[in-house]
Coordinates of C-alpha atoms and ligand atoms in Angstrom, one line a residue:
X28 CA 25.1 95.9 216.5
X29 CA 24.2 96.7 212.8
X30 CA 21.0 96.5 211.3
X31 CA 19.1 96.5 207.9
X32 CA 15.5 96.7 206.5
X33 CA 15.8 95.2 203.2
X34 CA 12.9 95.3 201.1
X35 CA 12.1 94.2 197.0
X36 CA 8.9 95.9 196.0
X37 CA 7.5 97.1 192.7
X38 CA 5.2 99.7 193.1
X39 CA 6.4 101.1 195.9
X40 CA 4.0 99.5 198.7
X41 CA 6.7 97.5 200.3
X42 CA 9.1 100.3 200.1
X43 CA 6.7 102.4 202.1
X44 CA 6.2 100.3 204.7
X45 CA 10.4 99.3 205.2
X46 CA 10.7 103.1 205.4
X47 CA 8.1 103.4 207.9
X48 CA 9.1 100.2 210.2
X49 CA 12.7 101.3 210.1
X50 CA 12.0 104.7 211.3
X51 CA 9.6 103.9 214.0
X52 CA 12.9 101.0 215.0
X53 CA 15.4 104.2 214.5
X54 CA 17.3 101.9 212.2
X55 CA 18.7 104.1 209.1
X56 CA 20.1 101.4 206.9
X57 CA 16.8 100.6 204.4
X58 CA 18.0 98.8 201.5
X59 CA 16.6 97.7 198.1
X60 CA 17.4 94.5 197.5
X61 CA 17.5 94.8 193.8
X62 CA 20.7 97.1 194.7
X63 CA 22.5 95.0 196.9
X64 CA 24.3 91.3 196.8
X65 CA 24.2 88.4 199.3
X66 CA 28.1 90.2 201.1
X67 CA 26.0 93.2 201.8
X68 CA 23.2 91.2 203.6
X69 CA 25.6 89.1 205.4
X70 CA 27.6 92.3 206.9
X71 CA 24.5 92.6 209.0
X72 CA 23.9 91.1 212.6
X73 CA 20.3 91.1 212.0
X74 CA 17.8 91.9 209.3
X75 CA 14.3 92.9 208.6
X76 CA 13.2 92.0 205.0
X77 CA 10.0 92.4 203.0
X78 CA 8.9 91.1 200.0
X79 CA 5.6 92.0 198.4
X80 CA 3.6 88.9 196.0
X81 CA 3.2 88.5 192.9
X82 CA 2.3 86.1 190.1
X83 CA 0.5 83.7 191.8
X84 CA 2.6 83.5 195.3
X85 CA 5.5 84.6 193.9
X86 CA 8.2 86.3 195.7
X87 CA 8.6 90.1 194.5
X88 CA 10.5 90.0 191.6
X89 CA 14.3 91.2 192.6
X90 CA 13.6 88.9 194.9
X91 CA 12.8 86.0 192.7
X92 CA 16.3 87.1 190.8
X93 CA 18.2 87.2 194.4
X94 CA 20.8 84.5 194.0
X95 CA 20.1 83.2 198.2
X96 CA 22.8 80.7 198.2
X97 CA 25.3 83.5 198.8
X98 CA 23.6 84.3 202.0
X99 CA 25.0 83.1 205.5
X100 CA 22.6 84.1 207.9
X101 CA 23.6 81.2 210.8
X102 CA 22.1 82.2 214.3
X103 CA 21.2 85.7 212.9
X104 CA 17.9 87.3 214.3
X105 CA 15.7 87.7 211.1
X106 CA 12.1 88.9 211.0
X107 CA 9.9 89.2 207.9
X108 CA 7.0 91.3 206.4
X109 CA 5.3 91.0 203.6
X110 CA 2.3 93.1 201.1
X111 CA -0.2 91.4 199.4
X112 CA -3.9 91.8 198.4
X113 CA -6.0 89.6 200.2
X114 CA -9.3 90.3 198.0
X115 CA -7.9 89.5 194.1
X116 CA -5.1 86.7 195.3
X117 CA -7.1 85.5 198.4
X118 CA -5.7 82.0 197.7
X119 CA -1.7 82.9 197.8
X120 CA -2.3 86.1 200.6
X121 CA 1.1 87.1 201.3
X122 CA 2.9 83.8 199.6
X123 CA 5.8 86.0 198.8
X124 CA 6.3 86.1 202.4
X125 CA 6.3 82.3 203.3
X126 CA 8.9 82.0 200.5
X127 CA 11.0 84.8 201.6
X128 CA 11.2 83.1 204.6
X129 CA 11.9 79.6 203.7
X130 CA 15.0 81.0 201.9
X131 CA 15.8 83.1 204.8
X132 CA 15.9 80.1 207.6
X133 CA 17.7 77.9 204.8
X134 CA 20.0 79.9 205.4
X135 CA 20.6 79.5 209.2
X136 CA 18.0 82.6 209.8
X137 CA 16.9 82.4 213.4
X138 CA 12.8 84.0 212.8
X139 CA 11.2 86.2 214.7
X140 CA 8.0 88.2 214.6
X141 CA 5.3 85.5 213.4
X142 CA 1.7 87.1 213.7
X143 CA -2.2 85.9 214.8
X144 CA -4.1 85.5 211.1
X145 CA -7.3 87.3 213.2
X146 CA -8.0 90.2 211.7
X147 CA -7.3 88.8 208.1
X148 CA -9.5 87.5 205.8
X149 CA -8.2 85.1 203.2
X150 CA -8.2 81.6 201.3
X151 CA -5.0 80.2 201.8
X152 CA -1.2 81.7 202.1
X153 CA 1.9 79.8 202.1
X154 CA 2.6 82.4 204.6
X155 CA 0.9 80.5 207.2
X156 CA 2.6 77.9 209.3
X157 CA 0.9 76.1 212.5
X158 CA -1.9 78.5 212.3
X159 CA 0.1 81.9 212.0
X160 CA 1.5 84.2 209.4
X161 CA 5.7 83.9 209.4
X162 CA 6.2 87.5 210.2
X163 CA 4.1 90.8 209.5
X164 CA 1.2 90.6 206.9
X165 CA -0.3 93.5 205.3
X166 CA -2.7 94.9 202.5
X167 CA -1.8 98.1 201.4
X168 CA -4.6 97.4 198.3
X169 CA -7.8 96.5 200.4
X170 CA -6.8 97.5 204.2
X171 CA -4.7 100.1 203.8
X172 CA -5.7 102.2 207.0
X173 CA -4.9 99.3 209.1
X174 CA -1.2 99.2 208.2
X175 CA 0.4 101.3 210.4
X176 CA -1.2 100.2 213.4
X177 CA -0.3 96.5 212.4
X178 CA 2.9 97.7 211.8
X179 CA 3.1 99.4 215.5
X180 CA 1.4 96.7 217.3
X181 CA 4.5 94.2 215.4
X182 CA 7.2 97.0 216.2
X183 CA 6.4 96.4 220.1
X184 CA 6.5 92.8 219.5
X185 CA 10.3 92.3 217.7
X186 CA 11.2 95.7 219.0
X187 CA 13.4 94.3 222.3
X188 CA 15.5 92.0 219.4
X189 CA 15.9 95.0 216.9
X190 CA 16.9 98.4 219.4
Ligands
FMN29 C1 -0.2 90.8 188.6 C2 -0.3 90.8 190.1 C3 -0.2 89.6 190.8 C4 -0.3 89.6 192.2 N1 -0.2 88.5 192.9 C5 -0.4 88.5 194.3 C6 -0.5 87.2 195.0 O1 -0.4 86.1 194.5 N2 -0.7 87.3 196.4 C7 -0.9 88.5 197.0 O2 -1.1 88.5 198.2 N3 -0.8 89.7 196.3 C8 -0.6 89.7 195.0 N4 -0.6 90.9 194.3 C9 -0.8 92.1 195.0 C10 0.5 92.9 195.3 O3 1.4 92.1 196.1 C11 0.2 94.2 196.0 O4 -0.4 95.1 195.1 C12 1.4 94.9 196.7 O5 0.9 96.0 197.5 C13 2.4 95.3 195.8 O6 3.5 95.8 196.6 P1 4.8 96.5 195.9 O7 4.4 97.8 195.3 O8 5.7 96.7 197.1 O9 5.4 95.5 194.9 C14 -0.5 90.9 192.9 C15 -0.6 92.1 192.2 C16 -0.5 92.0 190.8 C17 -0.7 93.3 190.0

């Protein structure tokens, strides 16, 4: 079974945490999507991918230049994360996230990993549906100490689909 963590980040945030879930999964394929095409992705049996947000909800922007129609993900175990700052862009927390995996399940991307919003303080986030966040949330800017442990607690929740 082949895996991938599959990350777009701009600062390096997102990168740090797709190094650090991969090597806590034992998974040692962590790729940046601005260096990679759809074929790449769809070698994979299943995926982890992050995206951080920007603009105003935006998906990261390699990302927001990722042409998904290429992507054929059907039946494919997918779980998401996703950095944001929940302080400055309390309205779109983590909207990168939501759209990342929108994209993701319109492409036959069976989700995994959604997570409680206790704990987080925030407006609104397109990253919410019924109630909970589509996949890992975090806040490298504002909550920065909490990230690994949200990161462990959400490793021992996908882990038995990912090892
Ligand atoms: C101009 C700008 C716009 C941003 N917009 C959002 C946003 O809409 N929602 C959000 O949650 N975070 C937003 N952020 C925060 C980034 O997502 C956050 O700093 C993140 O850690 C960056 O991760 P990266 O280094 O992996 O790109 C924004 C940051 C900047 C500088």
């Amino acid at each position: 079974m082949s895996v991938a963590v599959v990350y777009g980040s701009a600062m390096g945030n997102t990168e740090g945490a797709a190094n650090m879930i991969a090597s806590k999964l034992g998974i040692s394929d962590v790729l940046n999507i601005a260096d990679i095409d759809a074929a790449k992705i769809n070698s994979y049996d299943k995926l982890i991918c992050g995206t951080s947000t920007w603009g105003s909800g935006d998906l990261q922007d390699d990302w927001d230049g990722f042409d998904f129609s290429g992507l054929s993900l059907s039946g494919k175990t997918v779980a998401v994360f996703g950095m944001g700052d929940s302080e400055s862009y309390s309205d779109t927390f983590c909207s990168g996230m939501g759209k990342l995996a929108e994209n993701l399940k319109n492409a036959g991307a069976n989700l995994v990993g959604e997570v409680s919003t206790d704990g987080y303080s925030f407006e609104a986030s397109d990253a919410v549906v019924n109630d909970k966040f589509v996949g890992l949330a975090l806040d490298n800017d504002n909550q920065e100490d909490q990230t690994e442990a949200r990161i462990d607690a959400w490793i021992d929740q996908i882990r038995s689909y990912f090892a």
